Amino acid sequence: MNELTMNLKTRSKIPLYEQIYSYIKADIQCGRIGYREKLPSTRALSKHLEVSRSTVELAYEQLLSEGYIEAEPYRGFFVAQTEELYHLKKERVQAFAPKQEKKYRYDFSPNGVDLRSFPYNAWRKLSKDILMDDRTELFRSGDSKGEYGFRNAISSYLHQARGVNCSPEQIIVGAGSDYILMLLSMILGREHRIAFENPAYKQAYHMANALSYETVPVPLDKNGMVVSALEASGADIAYVTPSHQYPTGIVMPINRRMELLRWAAKRDGRYIVEDDYDSEYRYKGKPIPALQGYDAHEKVIYLGTFSRSVAPAIRLSYMVLPQTLMEAYERKNGFVHSTVSKVDQLIMQRFLEEGYYERHLNKTRALYKGRHDVLLEGLKPMWDILTVSGEHAGVHLLLTFQNGLTETELIQRAAKEDVRVYGLSDYWIGETKEEKPTILLGYANLTEGQIEEAVEILERCFRR
């Protein structure tokens, strides 16, 4: 090959040598320039492209360093063997290309958070105040559990708002609930069988399986996880969402909570993992105190997060370990560095201590309550074909139908009208046990006006 034709952009911000390098690299990758094909000499190519020889030399040196070409003394530059590598890379990219999900006009996602209500002004002010002065200690590796001041603020909040009894020393902070579960698996070890409510919070269930735990589903009744079935399952860890069961919305009453605690106290090594994921949002009566507050035998591992109440991208989650597991944490996990920056921890600490979090919760609670009420009002014309449950807390509710349509038909009919709803069957472990078709409607992502419009569409869809 005596010359290479390429359109160099002399006014581009990209240097000429980099344009030459990128052009030749792309031709090699796609096979236009084959293995062992000779490239033009630096002198010939610089003359052909009307650029300096040093520019071409820089491009060739980069290609040499990355292994795309080889230099042979007195012979010139030749394309290296890269064909198999790039065919493999291309196949992998095609195989794992992410699917493009359809965007719906109305999406009743049960996992939504209204990001329009994010407290931008308060967050901006706290960030500015914290970073105003040069504080090099903020950028050093901190306490593996999380910064003490932040853990102290969490401890105070949990005691006041959730009835959780703990010291800052028992709190471990991490970047998201998945990380917290991985950390917990290191503390507990893998020789456990974990029982999950069925239907279940599938993300935790999938994480447990990914961490090589043996898992077993345990059925629910109107009060939550059936303890007799839990006993029969042979599990020694129970993963529960007692304050607002996900996805059914069941609130576990005090008698069932005591029964569950007695199950855990019967044997050494038994624990209850209490996931208190959205206890902030309750629309009837007072918030239900956490199960951990009733624990007299150090059996409850409490999990919490700010991702659901503030924003998913905050990635601030935490767990409260029983005192009996603290020694195991120090021995097995004391070397693990914190996965949350000191800056983010300090912002959230101040957000809690200075009352911003409480005001934010009050605002979003009122916002979601308004949407909750609009949704229930809009569903009234369909009360002859459905029943509503799980409506007293959280940011979603369930509709169980008796109009002859299957769950799949309900979802498909809504989808045809650009409305996305979610089937309860997606949350079952194993085969679906639900006899009556049930769908979930989340309302955090939609405005009151959108909810009204979408429910009118759903009524037309669901009438046979």
PDB file of N, CA, C and O in Angstrom, residues 29-102:
ATOM      1  N   GLN A  29      -9.289  -2.406  12.469  1.00  0.00           N
ATOM      2  CA  GLN A  29     -10.307  -3.084  13.257  1.00  0.00           C
ATOM      3  C   GLN A  29     -11.414  -3.675  12.392  1.00  0.00           C
ATOM      4  O   GLN A  29     -11.897  -4.769  12.661  1.00  0.00           O
ATOM      5  N   CYS A  30     -11.823  -2.952  11.376  1.00  0.00           N
ATOM      6  CA  CYS A  30     -12.929  -3.447  10.549  1.00  0.00           C
ATOM      7  C   CYS A  30     -12.452  -4.327   9.402  1.00  0.00           C
ATOM      8  O   CYS A  30     -13.258  -4.841   8.630  1.00  0.00           O
ATOM      9  N   GLY A  31     -11.134  -4.493   9.255  1.00  0.00           N
ATOM     10  CA  GLY A  31     -10.603  -5.405   8.255  1.00  0.00           C
ATOM     11  C   GLY A  31     -10.323  -4.793   6.903  1.00  0.00           C
ATOM     12  O   GLY A  31      -9.939  -5.502   5.973  1.00  0.00           O
ATOM     13  N   ARG A  32     -10.515  -3.474   6.762  1.00  0.00           N
ATOM     14  CA  ARG A  32     -10.203  -2.850   5.468  1.00  0.00           C
ATOM     15  C   ARG A  32      -8.706  -2.903   5.171  1.00  0.00           C
ATOM     16  O   ARG A  32      -8.295  -2.930   4.019  1.00  0.00           O
ATOM     17  N   ILE A  33      -7.897  -2.875   6.217  1.00  0.00           N
ATOM     18  CA  ILE A  33      -6.460  -3.095   6.061  1.00  0.00           C
ATOM     19  C   ILE A  33      -6.158  -4.416   6.753  1.00  0.00           C
ATOM     20  O   ILE A  33      -6.351  -4.553   7.965  1.00  0.00           O
ATOM     21  N   GLY A  34      -5.736  -5.402   6.002  1.00  0.00           N
ATOM     22  CA  GLY A  34      -5.600  -6.758   6.520  1.00  0.00           C
ATOM     23  C   GLY A  34      -4.253  -7.054   7.166  1.00  0.00           C
ATOM     24  O   GLY A  34      -3.290  -6.271   7.072  1.00  0.00           O
ATOM     25  N   TYR A  35      -4.195  -8.202   7.803  1.00  0.00           N
ATOM     26  CA  TYR A  35      -2.987  -8.676   8.474  1.00  0.00           C
ATOM     27  C   TYR A  35      -1.824  -8.772   7.482  1.00  0.00           C
ATOM     28  O   TYR A  35      -1.978  -9.249   6.369  1.00  0.00           O
ATOM     29  N   ARG A  36      -0.660  -8.263   7.906  1.00  0.00           N
ATOM     30  CA  ARG A  36       0.606  -8.271   7.167  1.00  0.00           C
ATOM     31  C   ARG A  36       0.606  -7.303   5.983  1.00  0.00           C
ATOM     32  O   ARG A  36       1.570  -7.255   5.207  1.00  0.00           O
ATOM     33  N   GLU A  37      -0.449  -6.511   5.844  1.00  0.00           N
ATOM     34  CA  GLU A  37      -0.433  -5.514   4.776  1.00  0.00           C
ATOM     35  C   GLU A  37       0.512  -4.383   5.165  1.00  0.00           C
ATOM     36  O   GLU A  37       0.539  -3.939   6.315  1.00  0.00           O
ATOM     37  N   LYS A  38       1.290  -3.939   4.195  1.00  0.00           N
ATOM     38  CA  LYS A  38       2.299  -2.928   4.473  1.00  0.00           C
ATOM     39  C   LYS A  38       1.691  -1.529   4.405  1.00  0.00           C
ATOM     40  O   LYS A  38       0.903  -1.222   3.500  1.00  0.00           O
ATOM     41  N   LEU A  39       2.066  -0.692   5.389  1.00  0.00           N
ATOM     42  CA  LEU A  39       1.618   0.694   5.398  1.00  0.00           C
ATOM     43  C   LEU A  39       2.615   1.576   4.653  1.00  0.00           C
ATOM     44  O   LEU A  39       3.793   1.222   4.514  1.00  0.00           O
ATOM     45  N   PRO A  40       2.170   2.728   4.197  1.00  0.00           N
ATOM     46  CA  PRO A  40       3.101   3.653   3.537  1.00  0.00           C
ATOM     47  C   PRO A  40       4.196   4.086   4.513  1.00  0.00           C
ATOM     48  O   PRO A  40       3.986   4.123   5.735  1.00  0.00           O
ATOM     49  N   SER A  41       5.339   4.434   3.991  1.00  0.00           N
ATOM     50  CA  SER A  41       6.399   4.967   4.855  1.00  0.00           C
ATOM     51  C   SER A  41       5.956   6.318   5.406  1.00  0.00           C
ATOM     52  O   SER A  41       5.047   6.958   4.870  1.00  0.00           O
ATOM     53  N   THR A  42       6.575   6.734   6.497  1.00  0.00           N
ATOM     54  CA  THR A  42       6.207   8.020   7.097  1.00  0.00           C
ATOM     55  C   THR A  42       6.454   9.160   6.110  1.00  0.00           C
ATOM     56  O   THR A  42       5.687  10.128   6.048  1.00  0.00           O
ATOM     57  N   ARG A  43       7.531   9.049   5.324  1.00  0.00           N
ATOM     58  CA  ARG A  43       7.840  10.087   4.350  1.00  0.00           C
ATOM     59  C   ARG A  43       6.765  10.134   3.259  1.00  0.00           C
ATOM     60  O   ARG A  43       6.273  11.219   2.910  1.00  0.00           O
ATOM     61  N   ALA A  44       6.400   8.958   2.735  1.00  0.00           N
ATOM     62  CA  ALA A  44       5.423   8.912   1.638  1.00  0.00           C
ATOM     63  C   ALA A  44       4.048   9.397   2.110  1.00  0.00           C
ATOM     64  O   ALA A  44       3.356  10.145   1.404  1.00  0.00           O
ATOM     65  N   LEU A  45       3.639   8.963   3.320  1.00  0.00           N
ATOM     66  CA  LEU A  45       2.315   9.342   3.796  1.00  0.00           C
ATOM     67  C   LEU A  45       2.254  10.831   4.141  1.00  0.00           C
ATOM     68  O   LEU A  45       1.246  11.500   3.882  1.00  0.00           O
ATOM     69  N   SER A  46       3.334  11.368   4.706  1.00  0.00           N
ATOM     70  CA  SER A  46       3.329  12.796   5.031  1.00  0.00           C
ATOM     71  C   SER A  46       3.239  13.632   3.757  1.00  0.00           C
ATOM     72  O   SER A  46       2.559  14.671   3.727  1.00  0.00           O
ATOM     73  N   LYS A  47       3.910  13.181   2.692  1.00  0.00           N
ATOM     74  CA  LYS A  47       3.858  13.888   1.423  1.00  0.00           C
ATOM     75  C   LYS A  47       2.459  13.808   0.816  1.00  0.00           C
ATOM     76  O   LYS A  47       1.920  14.797   0.314  1.00  0.00           O
ATOM     77  N   HIS A  48       1.852  12.605   0.903  1.00  0.00           N
ATOM     78  CA  HIS A  48       0.520  12.395   0.331  1.00  0.00           C
ATOM     79  C   HIS A  48      -0.539  13.229   1.068  1.00  0.00           C
ATOM     80  O   HIS A  48      -1.429  13.802   0.438  1.00  0.00           O
ATOM     81  N   LEU A  49      -0.429  13.301   2.406  1.00  0.00           N
ATOM     82  CA  LEU A  49      -1.426  14.017   3.208  1.00  0.00           C
ATOM     83  C   LEU A  49      -1.086  15.495   3.376  1.00  0.00           C
ATOM     84  O   LEU A  49      -1.886  16.253   3.935  1.00  0.00           O
ATOM     85  N   GLU A  50       0.104  15.874   2.916  1.00  0.00           N
ATOM     86  CA  GLU A  50       0.566  17.253   3.038  1.00  0.00           C
ATOM     87  C   GLU A  50       0.616  17.703   4.496  1.00  0.00           C
ATOM     88  O   GLU A  50       0.088  18.754   4.884  1.00  0.00           O
ATOM     89  N   VAL A  51       1.218  16.832   5.319  1.00  0.00           N
ATOM     90  CA  VAL A  51       1.454  17.156   6.730  1.00  0.00           C
ATOM     91  C   VAL A  51       2.928  16.899   7.004  1.00  0.00           C
ATOM     92  O   VAL A  51       3.642  16.294   6.197  1.00  0.00           O
ATOM     93  N   SER A  52       3.387  17.321   8.147  1.00  0.00           N
ATOM     94  CA  SER A  52       4.793  17.106   8.477  1.00  0.00           C
ATOM     95  C   SER A  52       5.053  15.624   8.730  1.00  0.00           C
ATOM     96  O   SER A  52       4.165  14.872   9.140  1.00  0.00           O
ATOM     97  N   ARG A  53       6.289  15.224   8.526  1.00  0.00           N
ATOM     98  CA  ARG A  53       6.655  13.822   8.743  1.00  0.00           C
ATOM     99  C   ARG A  53       6.533  13.448  10.227  1.00  0.00           C
ATOM    100  O   ARG A  53       6.167  12.326  10.567  1.00  0.00           O
ATOM    101  N   SER A  54       6.850  14.410  11.097  1.00  0.00           N
ATOM    102  CA  SER A  54       6.769  14.133  12.535  1.00  0.00           C
ATOM    103  C   SER A  54       5.327  13.825  12.957  1.00  0.00           C
ATOM    104  O   SER A  54       5.100  13.048  13.888  1.00  0.00           O
ATOM    105  N   THR A  55       4.348  14.425  12.269  1.00  0.00           N
ATOM    106  CA  THR A  55       2.938  14.144  12.574  1.00  0.00           C
ATOM    107  C   THR A  55       2.609  12.686  12.281  1.00  0.00           C
ATOM    108  O   THR A  55       1.970  11.998  13.090  1.00  0.00           O
ATOM    109  N   VAL A  56       3.053  12.188  11.142  1.00  0.00           N
ATOM    110  CA  VAL A  56       2.817  10.792  10.786  1.00  0.00           C
ATOM    111  C   VAL A  56       3.582   9.871  11.729  1.00  0.00           C
ATOM    112  O   VAL A  56       3.079   8.816  12.149  1.00  0.00           O
ATOM    113  N   GLU A  57       4.788  10.251  12.093  1.00  0.00           N
ATOM    114  CA  GLU A  57       5.582   9.425  13.008  1.00  0.00           C
ATOM    115  C   GLU A  57       4.890   9.276  14.362  1.00  0.00           C
ATOM    116  O   GLU A  57       4.886   8.187  14.954  1.00  0.00           O
ATOM    117  N   LEU A  58       4.296  10.359  14.853  1.00  0.00           N
ATOM    118  CA  LEU A  58       3.557  10.285  16.118  1.00  0.00           C
ATOM    119  C   LEU A  58       2.378   9.306  16.019  1.00  0.00           C
ATOM    120  O   LEU A  58       2.112   8.528  16.942  1.00  0.00           O
ATOM    121  N   ALA A  59       1.670   9.343  14.896  1.00  0.00           N
ATOM    122  CA  ALA A  59       0.533   8.436  14.705  1.00  0.00           C
ATOM    123  C   ALA A  59       1.002   6.989  14.667  1.00  0.00           C
ATOM    124  O   ALA A  59       0.407   6.109  15.302  1.00  0.00           O
ATOM    125  N   TYR A  60       2.091   6.728  13.934  1.00  0.00           N
ATOM    126  CA  TYR A  60       2.631   5.365  13.843  1.00  0.00           C
ATOM    127  C   TYR A  60       3.143   4.881  15.197  1.00  0.00           C
ATOM    128  O   TYR A  60       2.979   3.702  15.557  1.00  0.00           O
ATOM    129  N   GLU A  61       3.768   5.764  15.951  1.00  0.00           N
ATOM    130  CA  GLU A  61       4.269   5.365  17.274  1.00  0.00           C
ATOM    131  C   GLU A  61       3.126   4.936  18.197  1.00  0.00           C
ATOM    132  O   GLU A  61       3.255   3.978  18.958  1.00  0.00           O
ATOM    133  N   GLN A  62       1.987   5.636  18.113  1.00  0.00           N
ATOM    134  CA  GLN A  62       0.834   5.263  18.934  1.00  0.00           C
ATOM    135  C   GLN A  62       0.286   3.904  18.501  1.00  0.00           C
ATOM    136  O   GLN A  62      -0.060   3.067  19.333  1.00  0.00           O
ATOM    137  N   LEU A  63       0.211   3.697  17.204  1.00  0.00           N
ATOM    138  CA  LEU A  63      -0.263   2.404  16.701  1.00  0.00           C
ATOM    139  C   LEU A  63       0.684   1.274  17.087  1.00  0.00           C
ATOM    140  O   LEU A  63       0.246   0.163  17.413  1.00  0.00           O
ATOM    141  N   LEU A  64       1.982   1.559  17.067  1.00  0.00           N
ATOM    142  CA  LEU A  64       2.977   0.568  17.492  1.00  0.00           C
ATOM    143  C   LEU A  64       2.810   0.216  18.960  1.00  0.00           C
ATOM    144  O   LEU A  64       2.821  -0.958  19.355  1.00  0.00           O
ATOM    145  N   SER A  65       2.646   1.240  19.805  1.00  0.00           N
ATOM    146  CA  SER A  65       2.553   1.021  21.242  1.00  0.00           C
ATOM    147  C   SER A  65       1.306   0.231  21.625  1.00  0.00           C
ATOM    148  O   SER A  65       1.305  -0.510  22.605  1.00  0.00           O
ATOM    149  N   GLU A  66       0.233   0.364  20.822  1.00  0.00           N
ATOM    150  CA  GLU A  66      -0.994  -0.366  21.115  1.00  0.00           C
ATOM    151  C   GLU A  66      -1.053  -1.715  20.414  1.00  0.00           C
ATOM    152  O   GLU A  66      -2.012  -2.471  20.606  1.00  0.00           O
ATOM    153  N   GLY A  67      -0.058  -2.023  19.601  1.00  0.00           N
ATOM    154  CA  GLY A  67       0.025  -3.345  18.988  1.00  0.00           C
ATOM    155  C   GLY A  67      -0.743  -3.519  17.707  1.00  0.00           C
ATOM    156  O   GLY A  67      -0.945  -4.646  17.248  1.00  0.00           O
ATOM    157  N   TYR A  68      -1.170  -2.415  17.082  1.00  0.00           N
ATOM    158  CA  TYR A  68      -1.904  -2.539  15.830  1.00  0.00           C
ATOM    159  C   TYR A  68      -0.976  -2.767  14.639  1.00  0.00           C
ATOM    160  O   TYR A  68      -1.381  -3.374  13.646  1.00  0.00           O
ATOM    161  N   ILE A  69       0.221  -2.227  14.718  1.00  0.00           N
ATOM    162  CA  ILE A  69       1.183  -2.413  13.630  1.00  0.00           C
ATOM    163  C   ILE A  69       2.516  -2.874  14.211  1.00  0.00           C
ATOM    164  O   ILE A  69       2.759  -2.759  15.422  1.00  0.00           O
ATOM    165  N   GLU A  70       3.361  -3.409  13.337  1.00  0.00           N
ATOM    166  CA  GLU A  70       4.701  -3.857  13.718  1.00  0.00           C
ATOM    167  C   GLU A  70       5.717  -3.212  12.782  1.00  0.00           C
ATOM    168  O   GLU A  70       5.432  -3.001  11.596  1.00  0.00           O
ATOM    169  N   ALA A  71       6.877  -2.897  13.335  1.00  0.00           N
ATOM    170  CA  ALA A  71       7.950  -2.301  12.522  1.00  0.00           C
ATOM    171  C   ALA A  71       9.027  -3.347  12.257  1.00  0.00           C
ATOM    172  O   ALA A  71       9.463  -4.040  13.181  1.00  0.00           O
ATOM    173  N   GLU A  72       9.410  -3.489  11.002  1.00  0.00           N
ATOM    174  CA  GLU A  72      10.481  -4.419  10.635  1.00  0.00           C
ATOM    175  C   GLU A  72      11.645  -3.607  10.061  1.00  0.00           C
ATOM    176  O   GLU A  72      11.435  -2.825   9.123  1.00  0.00           O
ATOM    177  N   PRO A  73      12.842  -3.769  10.618  1.00  0.00           N
ATOM    178  CA  PRO A  73      13.991  -2.973  10.161  1.00  0.00           C
ATOM    179  C   PRO A  73      14.204  -3.084   8.648  1.00  0.00           C
ATOM    180  O   PRO A  73      14.146  -4.177   8.086  1.00  0.00           O
ATOM    181  N   TYR A  74      14.404  -1.937   8.034  1.00  0.00           N
ATOM    182  CA  TYR A  74      14.704  -1.803   6.605  1.00  0.00           C
ATOM    183  C   TYR A  74      13.542  -2.238   5.695  1.00  0.00           C
ATOM    184  O   TYR A  74      13.682  -2.219   4.476  1.00  0.00           O
ATOM    185  N   ARG A  75      12.438  -2.643   6.286  1.00  0.00           N
ATOM    186  CA  ARG A  75      11.304  -3.076   5.452  1.00  0.00           C
ATOM    187  C   ARG A  75      10.102  -2.160   5.597  1.00  0.00           C
ATOM    188  O   ARG A  75       9.353  -1.965   4.651  1.00  0.00           O
ATOM    189  N   GLY A  76       9.854  -1.623   6.811  1.00  0.00           N
ATOM    190  CA  GLY A  76       8.731  -0.715   6.989  1.00  0.00           C
ATOM    191  C   GLY A  76       7.748  -1.169   8.055  1.00  0.00           C
ATOM    192  O   GLY A  76       8.079  -1.961   8.942  1.00  0.00           O
ATOM    193  N   PHE A  77       6.488  -0.688   7.928  1.00  0.00           N
ATOM    194  CA  PHE A  77       5.462  -0.960   8.922  1.00  0.00           C
ATOM    195  C   PHE A  77       4.410  -1.895   8.345  1.00  0.00           C
ATOM    196  O   PHE A  77       3.943  -1.708   7.209  1.00  0.00           O
ATOM    197  N   PHE A  78       4.013  -2.903   9.163  1.00  0.00           N
ATOM    198  CA  PHE A  78       3.049  -3.909   8.721  1.00  0.00           C
ATOM    199  C   PHE A  78       1.942  -4.056   9.772  1.00  0.00           C
ATOM    200  O   PHE A  78       2.166  -3.886  10.976  1.00  0.00           O
ATOM    201  N   VAL A  79       0.733  -4.405   9.296  1.00  0.00           N
ATOM    202  CA  VAL A  79      -0.411  -4.609  10.206  1.00  0.00           C
ATOM    203  C   VAL A  79      -0.185  -5.867  11.021  1.00  0.00           C
ATOM    204  O   VAL A  79       0.163  -6.922  10.477  1.00  0.00           O
ATOM    205  N   ALA A  80      -0.382  -5.755  12.334  1.00  0.00           N
ATOM    206  CA  ALA A  80      -0.189  -6.892  13.240  1.00  0.00           C
ATOM    207  C   ALA A  80      -1.414  -7.806  13.218  1.00  0.00           C
ATOM    208  O   ALA A  80      -2.470  -7.465  12.669  1.00  0.00           O
ATOM    209  N   GLN A  81      -1.275  -8.983  13.848  1.00  0.00           N
ATOM    210  CA  GLN A  81      -2.367  -9.954  13.911  1.00  0.00           C
ATOM    211  C   GLN A  81      -3.393  -9.503  14.964  1.00  0.00           C
ATOM    212  O   GLN A  81      -3.181  -9.643  16.152  1.00  0.00           O
ATOM    213  N   THR A  82      -4.506  -8.962  14.484  1.00  0.00           N
ATOM    214  CA  THR A  82      -5.549  -8.499  15.421  1.00  0.00           C
ATOM    215  C   THR A  82      -6.938  -8.981  15.013  1.00  0.00           C
ATOM    216  O   THR A  82      -7.910  -8.727  15.708  1.00  0.00           O
ATOM    217  N   GLU A  83      -7.044  -9.707  13.940  1.00  0.00           N
ATOM    218  CA  GLU A  83      -8.344 -10.051  13.386  1.00  0.00           C
ATOM    219  C   GLU A  83      -9.198 -10.854  14.368  1.00  0.00           C
ATOM    220  O   GLU A  83     -10.358 -10.535  14.622  1.00  0.00           O
ATOM    221  N   GLU A  84      -8.626 -11.923  14.987  1.00  0.00           N
ATOM    222  CA  GLU A  84      -9.396 -12.767  15.889  1.00  0.00           C
ATOM    223  C   GLU A  84      -9.862 -11.988  17.106  1.00  0.00           C
ATOM    224  O   GLU A  84     -10.983 -12.141  17.576  1.00  0.00           O
ATOM    225  N   LEU A  85      -8.980 -11.110  17.606  1.00  0.00           N
ATOM    226  CA  LEU A  85      -9.310 -10.310  18.776  1.00  0.00           C
ATOM    227  C   LEU A  85     -10.537  -9.439  18.504  1.00  0.00           C
ATOM    228  O   LEU A  85     -11.468  -9.393  19.307  1.00  0.00           O
ATOM    229  N   TYR A  86     -10.567  -8.813  17.364  1.00  0.00           N
ATOM    230  CA  TYR A  86     -11.649  -7.877  17.104  1.00  0.00           C
ATOM    231  C   TYR A  86     -12.923  -8.557  16.648  1.00  0.00           C
ATOM    232  O   TYR A  86     -14.007  -8.053  16.857  1.00  0.00           O
ATOM    233  N   HIS A  87     -12.811  -9.726  16.031  1.00  0.00           N
ATOM    234  CA  HIS A  87     -14.016 -10.487  15.748  1.00  0.00           C
ATOM    235  C   HIS A  87     -14.682 -10.912  17.041  1.00  0.00           C
ATOM    236  O   HIS A  87     -15.892 -10.856  17.199  1.00  0.00           O
ATOM    237  N   LEU A  88     -13.849 -11.344  18.013  1.00  0.00           N
ATOM    238  CA  LEU A  88     -14.369 -11.748  19.309  1.00  0.00           C
ATOM    239  C   LEU A  88     -15.014 -10.566  20.010  1.00  0.00           C
ATOM    240  O   LEU A  88     -16.109 -10.666  20.561  1.00  0.00           O
ATOM    241  N   LYS A  89     -14.340  -9.416  19.983  1.00  0.00           N
ATOM    242  CA  LYS A  89     -14.874  -8.215  20.631  1.00  0.00           C
ATOM    243  C   LYS A  89     -16.198  -7.816  20.007  1.00  0.00           C
ATOM    244  O   LYS A  89     -17.163  -7.482  20.701  1.00  0.00           O
ATOM    245  N   LYS A  90     -16.276  -7.888  18.687  1.00  0.00           N
ATOM    246  CA  LYS A  90     -17.498  -7.498  18.003  1.00  0.00           C
ATOM    247  C   LYS A  90     -18.652  -8.416  18.371  1.00  0.00           C
ATOM    248  O   LYS A  90     -19.770  -7.985  18.616  1.00  0.00           O
ATOM    249  N   GLU A  91     -18.352  -9.754  18.464  1.00  0.00           N
ATOM    250  CA  GLU A  91     -19.386 -10.711  18.831  1.00  0.00           C
ATOM    251  C   GLU A  91     -19.897 -10.442  20.237  1.00  0.00           C
ATOM    252  O   GLU A  91     -21.087 -10.524  20.514  1.00  0.00           O
ATOM    253  N   ARG A  92     -18.969 -10.142  21.155  1.00  0.00           N
ATOM    254  CA  ARG A  92     -19.363  -9.887  22.532  1.00  0.00           C
ATOM    255  C   ARG A  92     -20.226  -8.643  22.645  1.00  0.00           C
ATOM    256  O   ARG A  92     -21.212  -8.611  23.361  1.00  0.00           O
ATOM    257  N   VAL A  93     -19.867  -7.597  21.915  1.00  0.00           N
ATOM    258  CA  VAL A  93     -20.644  -6.363  21.956  1.00  0.00           C
ATOM    259  C   VAL A  93     -22.055  -6.622  21.455  1.00  0.00           C
ATOM    260  O   VAL A  93     -23.038  -6.170  22.037  1.00  0.00           O
ATOM    261  N   GLN A  94     -22.172  -7.413  20.379  1.00  0.00           N
ATOM    262  CA  GLN A  94     -23.487  -7.709  19.841  1.00  0.00           C
ATOM    263  C   GLN A  94     -24.288  -8.565  20.803  1.00  0.00           C
ATOM    264  O   GLN A  94     -25.485  -8.364  20.975  1.00  0.00           O
ATOM    265  N   ALA A  95     -23.619  -9.535  21.465  1.00  0.00           N
ATOM    266  CA  ALA A  95     -24.320 -10.451  22.346  1.00  0.00           C
ATOM    267  C   ALA A  95     -24.855  -9.761  23.588  1.00  0.00           C
ATOM    268  O   ALA A  95     -25.913 -10.120  24.094  1.00  0.00           O
ATOM    269  N   PHE A  96     -24.126  -8.777  24.098  1.00  0.00           N
ATOM    270  CA  PHE A  96     -24.501  -8.157  25.354  1.00  0.00           C
ATOM    271  C   PHE A  96     -25.012  -6.730  25.188  1.00  0.00           C
ATOM    272  O   PHE A  96     -25.034  -5.972  26.126  1.00  0.00           O
ATOM    273  N   ALA A  97     -25.418  -6.370  23.980  1.00  0.00           N
ATOM    274  CA  ALA A  97     -25.959  -5.027  23.762  1.00  0.00           C
ATOM    275  C   ALA A  97     -27.236  -4.862  24.584  1.00  0.00           C
ATOM    276  O   ALA A  97     -28.099  -5.738  24.564  1.00  0.00           O
ATOM    277  N   PRO A  98     -27.379  -3.777  25.339  1.00  0.00           N
ATOM    278  CA  PRO A  98     -28.567  -3.599  26.167  1.00  0.00           C
ATOM    279  C   PRO A  98     -29.822  -3.439  25.330  1.00  0.00           C
ATOM    280  O   PRO A  98     -29.815  -2.831  24.270  1.00  0.00           O
ATOM    281  N   LYS A  99     -30.905  -4.028  25.854  1.00  0.00           N
ATOM    282  CA  LYS A  99     -32.174  -3.905  25.160  1.00  0.00           C
ATOM    283  C   LYS A  99     -32.757  -2.507  25.377  1.00  0.00           C
ATOM    284  O   LYS A  99     -32.670  -1.954  26.455  1.00  0.00           O
ATOM    285  N   GLN A 100     -33.343  -1.990  24.337  1.00  0.00           N
ATOM    286  CA  GLN A 100     -33.983  -0.691  24.428  1.00  0.00           C
ATOM    287  C   GLN A 100     -35.436  -0.895  24.860  1.00  0.00           C
ATOM    288  O   GLN A 100     -36.252  -1.412  24.093  1.00  0.00           O
ATOM    289  N   GLU A 101     -35.737  -0.539  26.114  1.00  0.00           N
ATOM    290  CA  GLU A 101     -37.097  -0.700  26.607  1.00  0.00           C
ATOM    291  C   GLU A 101     -38.002   0.384  26.049  1.00  0.00           C
ATOM    292  O   GLU A 101     -37.588   1.521  25.892  1.00  0.00           O
ATOM    293  N   LYS A 102     -39.223  -0.005  25.793  1.00  0.00           N
ATOM    294  CA  LYS A 102     -40.193   0.952  25.287  1.00  0.00           C
ATOM    295  C   LYS A 102     -40.502   2.000  26.354  1.00  0.00           C
ATOM    296  O   LYS A 102     -40.631   1.681  27.529  1.00  0.00           O
TER     297      LYS A 102
END
